[in-house]
Amino acid sequence: MCDNTYIEKACAQFRTLLLEQLERTARMEAGGAPKDFTTMEKITIGMVGGDGIGPIIMEQAERLLRKVMEEEISTGRIVLKKIEGLTIENRLALGKAVPDDVLAQIKSCDVLLKGPTTTPKGGTLESANVTLRRELDLYANVRPVQVPEEGIDWIFYRENTEGEYVLGSRGVEVPGKLSMDFKVTTELGTRRIAKAAFDYAKANGKKSVSIVTKANIMKKTDGNFTRICHEVAADYPGIEADDWYIDIMTANLVNKEIRNQFQVFVLPNLYGDIITDEAAEIQGGVGTAGSANMGDQYAMFEAIHGSAPRMIEEGLADYANPSSIFKATEMLIRHIGFTEKADRLAAVLEDCNEKEKQVVVTGTASGATCREFADYVMRKL
Ligand code: IPM
Ligand code: MG
């Protein structure tokens, strides 16, 4: 094909993308009232194993969940549903990021606990995470990070359905010459993540929300993101909204003099992805932080880290750290309304990971196994 043909194709594709994104905002506008778990007779939790170390950490997460929610599971108020088929082998064979039958099963649940899924580099197969976040409209990625001895208590509200992610597998190319991806920010999509961050701040007595973008460079998308966040902030008197660029904020997080002053962060998808790994590392490693993907109808809880194919190759899978998926389990329990149980689990996890530390997972054969750590946590419950 000559360059012109690529240009024509790209222009046509751009039009399609634009219309699709406008349709998405129309669906957002029409979205129903948020689900209220406290009044539901039955809550179905979908358990998705994932790839690599996923099934190993999920096996322990399931044991933990069954123990903490023993009573509700025995009365049938909570039902655990195992969902098979979200594996990289199956997804590659079918050429689908989330196979249709798997998606249908997932949609029949209320909340999900999910192990990490492998995302191939290049190619056209979209990340299963990105697909699920879009299909279930999980617009808020909420990631808490705490370092109690330093007074760090951060919570990140990462926009989860837009930015670089939404069209990340649908860029255009003039082969050998250039490639172009698209970044999308919508008015409604930004308003709802900003509202989620400020609502959290208000409900938890926080005094500031830091808006983090690169609006000096990405003037349309990040520029509008910042503007909308400030508009939302106007409805929350007493909570200060401060503006930062992502580059200096990544520096701030390693600056021990000032970092414990930050409280709540709201940021577009990709910056949120990157900075939450940095933050998790400050807490003790990406193996330690949990991640909640929240929407109005569904919520998905997962480990912040990936499927760790290297650990599998090196035969170290049994030594994978389940702390991140345990934290996600705690967030799930809290989300469906069992605050006391979640608090209890949080205290035990903090004790095991930060204070007592009798069983330590290092990710190597000299440390404890995933199962040994789970046994330790469950003994302390
Ligand atoms: C995360 C992960 C995902 C992301 C990957 C697995 C697609 O890094 O949840 O932070 O980039 O969002
Ligand atoms: Mg990430």
XYZ file of C-alpha atoms and ligand atoms in Angstrom:
394
model
C 0.000 0.000 0.000
C 1.222 3.526 -0.667
C 1.243 6.226 2.016
C -1.947 7.761 0.681
C -3.895 4.587 1.205
C -2.754 4.473 4.837
C -3.693 8.107 5.295
C -7.179 7.542 3.884
C -7.641 4.474 6.062
C -6.427 6.327 9.141
C -8.777 9.264 8.537
C -11.731 6.931 8.165
C -10.727 5.098 11.324
C -10.378 8.346 13.225
C -13.946 9.263 12.365
C -15.152 5.854 13.619
C -13.222 6.267 16.863
C -14.598 9.730 17.459
C -18.184 8.567 16.944
C -17.644 5.538 19.184
C -16.269 7.679 21.961
C -19.196 10.056 21.703
C -21.519 7.064 21.953
C -19.656 5.964 25.054
C -20.275 9.315 26.709
C -23.963 9.016 25.796
C -24.051 5.624 27.560
C -22.328 7.159 30.568
C -24.994 9.811 30.716
C -27.734 7.186 30.639
C -26.092 4.941 33.308
C -28.332 3.704 36.142
C -28.222 4.337 39.880
C -25.283 2.778 41.749
C -25.836 -0.668 43.252
C -26.454 -0.752 46.993
C -24.927 -3.906 48.460
C -26.338 -3.379 51.927
C -29.860 -4.155 50.733
C -29.018 -7.083 48.443
C -30.168 -10.545 49.509
C -27.419 -12.325 47.653
C -24.013 -11.059 46.569
C -22.170 -13.105 43.960
C -18.401 -12.814 44.001
C -16.719 -14.022 40.816
C -13.302 -15.617 41.390
C -10.997 -15.308 38.373
C -7.640 -17.083 38.555
C -5.705 -15.303 35.809
C -2.272 -16.275 34.425
C 1.215 -16.944 35.726
C 1.277 -16.623 39.500
C -2.426 -15.657 39.372
C -3.950 -19.060 40.215
C -1.383 -19.539 43.005
C -2.134 -16.300 44.837
C -5.849 -16.622 44.091
C -6.018 -20.055 45.700
C -4.839 -18.475 48.946
C -7.097 -15.444 48.503
C -10.066 -17.783 48.165
C -9.144 -19.589 51.383
C -8.877 -16.234 53.121
C -12.184 -14.982 51.768
C -13.938 -18.219 52.740
C -12.585 -17.922 56.253
C -13.473 -14.256 56.791
C -16.933 -14.586 55.226
C -17.631 -18.074 56.572
C -20.982 -17.205 58.085
C -22.364 -15.290 55.088
C -21.206 -18.018 52.716
C -22.925 -20.690 54.820
C -26.231 -18.778 54.830
C -26.035 -18.141 51.084
C -25.913 -14.347 51.415
C -22.540 -14.550 49.692
C -21.887 -16.905 46.829
C -18.421 -17.530 45.402
C -18.454 -18.383 41.721
C -15.347 -19.742 40.052
C -14.838 -18.322 36.571
C -12.588 -20.334 34.262
C -11.245 -19.453 30.855
C -9.628 -16.056 31.342
C -6.202 -17.462 30.519
C -3.701 -16.135 28.014
C -3.782 -19.485 26.120
C -7.540 -19.348 25.711
C -7.583 -15.647 24.883
C -4.881 -16.034 22.225
C -6.583 -19.110 20.722
C -9.890 -17.256 20.448
C -8.305 -13.927 19.533
C -10.422 -12.258 22.223
C -9.180 -10.246 25.192
C -12.102 -11.616 27.196
C -13.923 -14.531 25.528
C -17.696 -13.980 25.226
C -18.726 -16.829 27.509
C -16.266 -15.639 30.179
C -17.610 -12.106 29.936
C -21.185 -13.376 30.282
C -20.237 -15.292 33.440
C -18.450 -12.260 34.812
C -21.459 -10.060 34.162
C -23.635 -12.453 36.143
C -21.600 -11.593 39.266
C -21.730 -8.449 41.374
C -18.083 -8.132 42.270
C -14.911 -9.886 41.165
C -11.680 -10.939 42.755
C -9.174 -11.396 39.984
C -5.639 -12.682 39.659
C -3.263 -10.910 37.251
C -3.660 -11.620 33.543
C -0.840 -11.594 31.002
C -0.901 -8.879 28.345
C 1.038 -9.620 25.157
C 3.333 -6.808 23.989
C 2.467 -5.571 20.515
C -0.071 -7.401 18.382
C -3.694 -6.432 18.630
C -4.928 -8.465 21.599
C -6.070 -5.943 24.166
C -5.223 -6.364 27.837
C -7.987 -8.321 29.611
C -7.892 -5.714 32.363
C -8.529 -2.898 29.980
C -11.392 -4.823 28.345
C -12.992 -5.651 31.680
C -12.628 -2.119 32.953
C -14.358 -0.892 29.818
C -17.038 -3.603 29.561
C -18.009 -3.257 33.218
C -17.451 0.520 33.161
C -15.094 0.378 36.153
C -14.148 4.006 36.010
C -12.350 4.477 39.317
C -9.143 2.661 40.090
C -8.631 3.152 43.787
C -5.245 2.356 45.285
C -4.432 3.044 48.918
C -0.813 3.188 50.070
C 0.244 3.489 53.684
C 3.513 3.767 55.518
C 2.336 4.297 59.097
C 5.760 4.960 60.615
C 6.236 7.863 58.205
C 2.702 9.159 58.468
C 2.027 8.318 54.827
C -1.629 7.677 54.115
C -2.233 8.130 50.401
C -5.113 7.133 48.244
C -4.980 7.312 44.479
C -8.101 7.833 42.376
C -6.879 6.839 38.948
C -9.281 7.315 36.050
C -9.643 3.806 34.706
C -11.513 3.782 31.404
C -10.084 6.610 29.321
C -6.805 8.363 28.585
C -4.211 6.394 26.650
C -5.903 3.116 27.493
C -9.256 3.312 25.783
C -7.861 3.320 22.245
C -4.451 1.931 23.028
C -4.899 -1.047 20.703
C -6.399 1.028 17.913
C -3.707 3.451 16.843
C -2.761 4.157 13.230
C 0.438 3.603 11.338
C 2.180 4.512 8.121
C 4.509 1.507 8.182
C 8.185 2.310 8.391
C 7.383 6.005 8.823
C 5.162 6.821 11.749
C 2.703 5.555 14.280
C 0.081 7.451 16.238
C -1.972 6.468 19.278
C -4.884 8.365 20.723
C -5.628 9.688 24.174
C -9.217 10.421 25.153
C -10.600 12.555 27.978
C -14.333 13.040 28.273
C -16.203 15.612 30.273
C -18.413 13.051 32.058
C -15.615 10.542 32.488
C -13.505 13.145 34.263
C -16.351 14.539 36.308
C -17.213 11.144 37.783
C -13.633 10.248 38.807
C -13.163 13.719 40.297
C -16.413 13.340 42.197
C -15.330 9.933 43.501
C -12.038 11.406 44.780
C -13.664 14.407 46.442
C -16.466 12.274 47.930
C -13.815 10.044 49.461
C -11.944 13.082 50.803
C -15.116 14.495 52.323
C -16.260 11.202 53.869
C -12.826 10.571 55.390
C -12.013 14.025 56.703
C -9.222 14.659 54.199
C -8.199 18.260 53.627
C -6.668 18.142 50.187
C -6.932 16.498 46.805
C -3.959 16.713 44.465
C -4.795 16.837 40.768
C -1.895 15.370 38.811
C -1.546 15.798 35.032
C 0.840 17.016 32.373
C -1.496 19.798 31.281
C 1.417 21.979 30.198
C 2.027 19.522 27.362
C -1.200 17.569 26.813
C -3.234 20.707 26.608
C -6.564 19.369 25.427
C -6.915 16.126 27.364
C -5.036 16.974 30.557
C -5.999 20.630 30.325
C -9.663 19.696 30.441
C -9.057 17.068 33.113
C -7.594 19.760 35.394
C -10.336 22.262 34.641
C -13.108 19.742 35.357
C -11.481 18.606 38.608
C -11.414 22.230 39.778
C -15.054 22.671 38.802
C -15.964 19.611 40.853
C -13.792 20.879 43.739
C -15.971 23.979 43.967
C -18.743 21.757 45.390
C -16.502 20.671 48.282
C -15.740 23.671 50.460
C -12.984 23.011 52.989
C -11.134 20.610 50.710
C -8.256 22.201 48.910
C -7.580 21.210 45.303
C -3.937 21.598 44.318
C -2.444 21.142 40.865
C 0.723 19.227 40.082
C 2.504 17.936 37.036
C 3.232 14.250 37.000
C 7.004 14.636 36.667
C 7.436 16.692 39.827
C 4.882 14.547 41.657
C 6.948 11.421 41.000
C 9.851 13.333 42.548
C 7.705 14.458 45.490
C 6.889 10.876 46.357
C 10.553 10.109 46.959
C 11.035 13.338 48.905
C 10.774 12.291 52.547
C 10.514 15.910 53.703
C 7.162 16.542 52.094
C 5.592 13.312 50.958
C 3.444 12.653 53.984
C 1.553 15.899 53.368
C -0.254 14.458 50.366
C -3.558 12.737 50.998
C -5.815 12.080 48.024
C -4.690 12.074 44.403
C -6.842 12.224 41.301
C -5.219 11.589 37.973
C -5.664 10.369 34.413
C -5.224 6.700 33.623
C -1.603 6.309 32.500
C -0.055 8.638 35.070
C -2.112 6.804 37.676
C -0.780 3.480 36.448
C 2.819 4.582 36.730
C 2.743 6.553 39.957
C 0.827 3.845 41.845
C 3.623 1.366 41.172
C 6.061 3.938 42.537
C 3.857 4.492 45.574
C 3.449 0.752 46.154
C 7.212 0.353 46.058
C 7.502 2.982 48.792
C 5.041 0.975 50.860
C 7.163 -2.148 50.544
C 6.880 -3.365 46.974
C 4.311 -3.763 44.223
C 3.484 -7.111 45.816
C 1.921 -5.310 48.759
C -0.677 -2.907 47.368
C -4.256 -3.710 46.480
C -6.261 -2.278 43.652
C -9.996 -1.707 43.343
C -11.687 -1.051 40.036
C -15.007 0.529 40.846
C -18.028 1.285 38.748
C -21.651 1.933 39.615
C -22.809 -1.619 38.752
C -19.702 -3.750 39.181
C -16.419 -3.668 41.025
C -13.288 -5.710 40.444
C -10.548 -6.184 43.020
C -7.102 -7.329 42.037
C -3.422 -7.331 42.829
C -1.585 -4.237 41.624
C 1.188 -6.335 40.039
C 1.314 -8.489 36.921
C 1.377 -12.252 36.337
C 5.165 -12.474 36.908
C 6.080 -14.843 34.034
C 9.707 -14.671 35.182
C 8.826 -16.271 38.504
C 7.146 -19.109 36.621
C 10.160 -19.588 34.321
C 12.504 -19.653 37.275
C 10.317 -22.167 39.114
C 9.560 -19.683 41.891
C 5.798 -19.474 41.489
C 5.086 -20.965 44.912
C 7.062 -18.124 46.474
C 4.816 -15.428 45.000
C 3.661 -12.819 47.495
C -0.100 -12.906 48.080
C -0.126 -9.626 50.064
C -1.449 -7.549 47.189
C -4.362 -9.869 46.441
C -5.039 -10.113 50.198
C -5.229 -6.336 50.375
C -7.608 -6.470 47.399
C -9.676 -9.076 49.274
C -9.929 -6.707 52.217
C -11.049 -3.889 49.893
C -13.688 -6.173 48.374
C -15.063 -7.111 51.787
C -15.219 -3.428 52.707
C -16.892 -2.517 49.429
C -19.737 -4.982 49.893
C -20.500 -3.515 53.289
C -18.677 -5.645 55.873
C -16.640 -2.862 57.412
C -15.828 -4.586 60.699
C -14.556 -7.724 59.031
C -12.498 -5.618 56.626
C -11.022 -3.611 59.503
C -10.096 -6.815 61.307
C -8.418 -8.230 58.203
C -6.616 -4.929 57.560
C -5.212 -4.975 61.096
C -4.013 -8.573 60.721
C -2.412 -7.840 57.341
C -0.648 -4.796 58.741
C 0.592 -6.846 61.643
C 1.863 -9.685 59.431
C 3.415 -7.423 56.795
C 4.774 -4.566 58.850
C 4.964 -5.287 62.547
C 5.331 -8.874 63.654
C 6.698 -10.203 60.347
C 7.143 -13.795 61.525
C 6.648 -15.216 58.047
C 8.204 -13.195 55.242
C 7.710 -13.745 51.535
C 10.636 -12.496 49.495
C 9.762 -13.888 46.085
C 12.782 -16.165 46.284
C 13.276 -19.706 47.561
C 14.889 -18.375 50.754
C 11.622 -16.739 51.754
C 8.302 -18.253 52.787
C 5.866 -19.669 50.232
C 2.607 -18.067 49.305
C 0.706 -20.779 51.198
C 2.872 -20.428 54.315
C 2.163 -16.711 54.421
C -1.564 -17.367 53.971
C -1.485 -19.870 56.844
C 0.193 -17.222 58.992
C -2.469 -14.604 58.194
C -5.272 -17.067 58.819
C -3.852 -18.159 62.158
C -3.955 -14.538 63.331
C -7.529 -13.866 62.269
C -2.380 -2.102 36.470
C -1.670 -2.874 35.418
C -2.510 -2.835 34.148
C -2.586 -1.403 33.705
C -2.011 -3.734 33.027
C -1.903 -5.160 33.466
C -2.892 -3.628 31.821
O -0.391 -2.386 35.213
O -3.504 -2.474 36.836
O -1.822 -1.123 36.964
O -1.738 -0.922 32.957
O -3.532 -0.743 34.090
Mg 0.163 -0.827 36.554
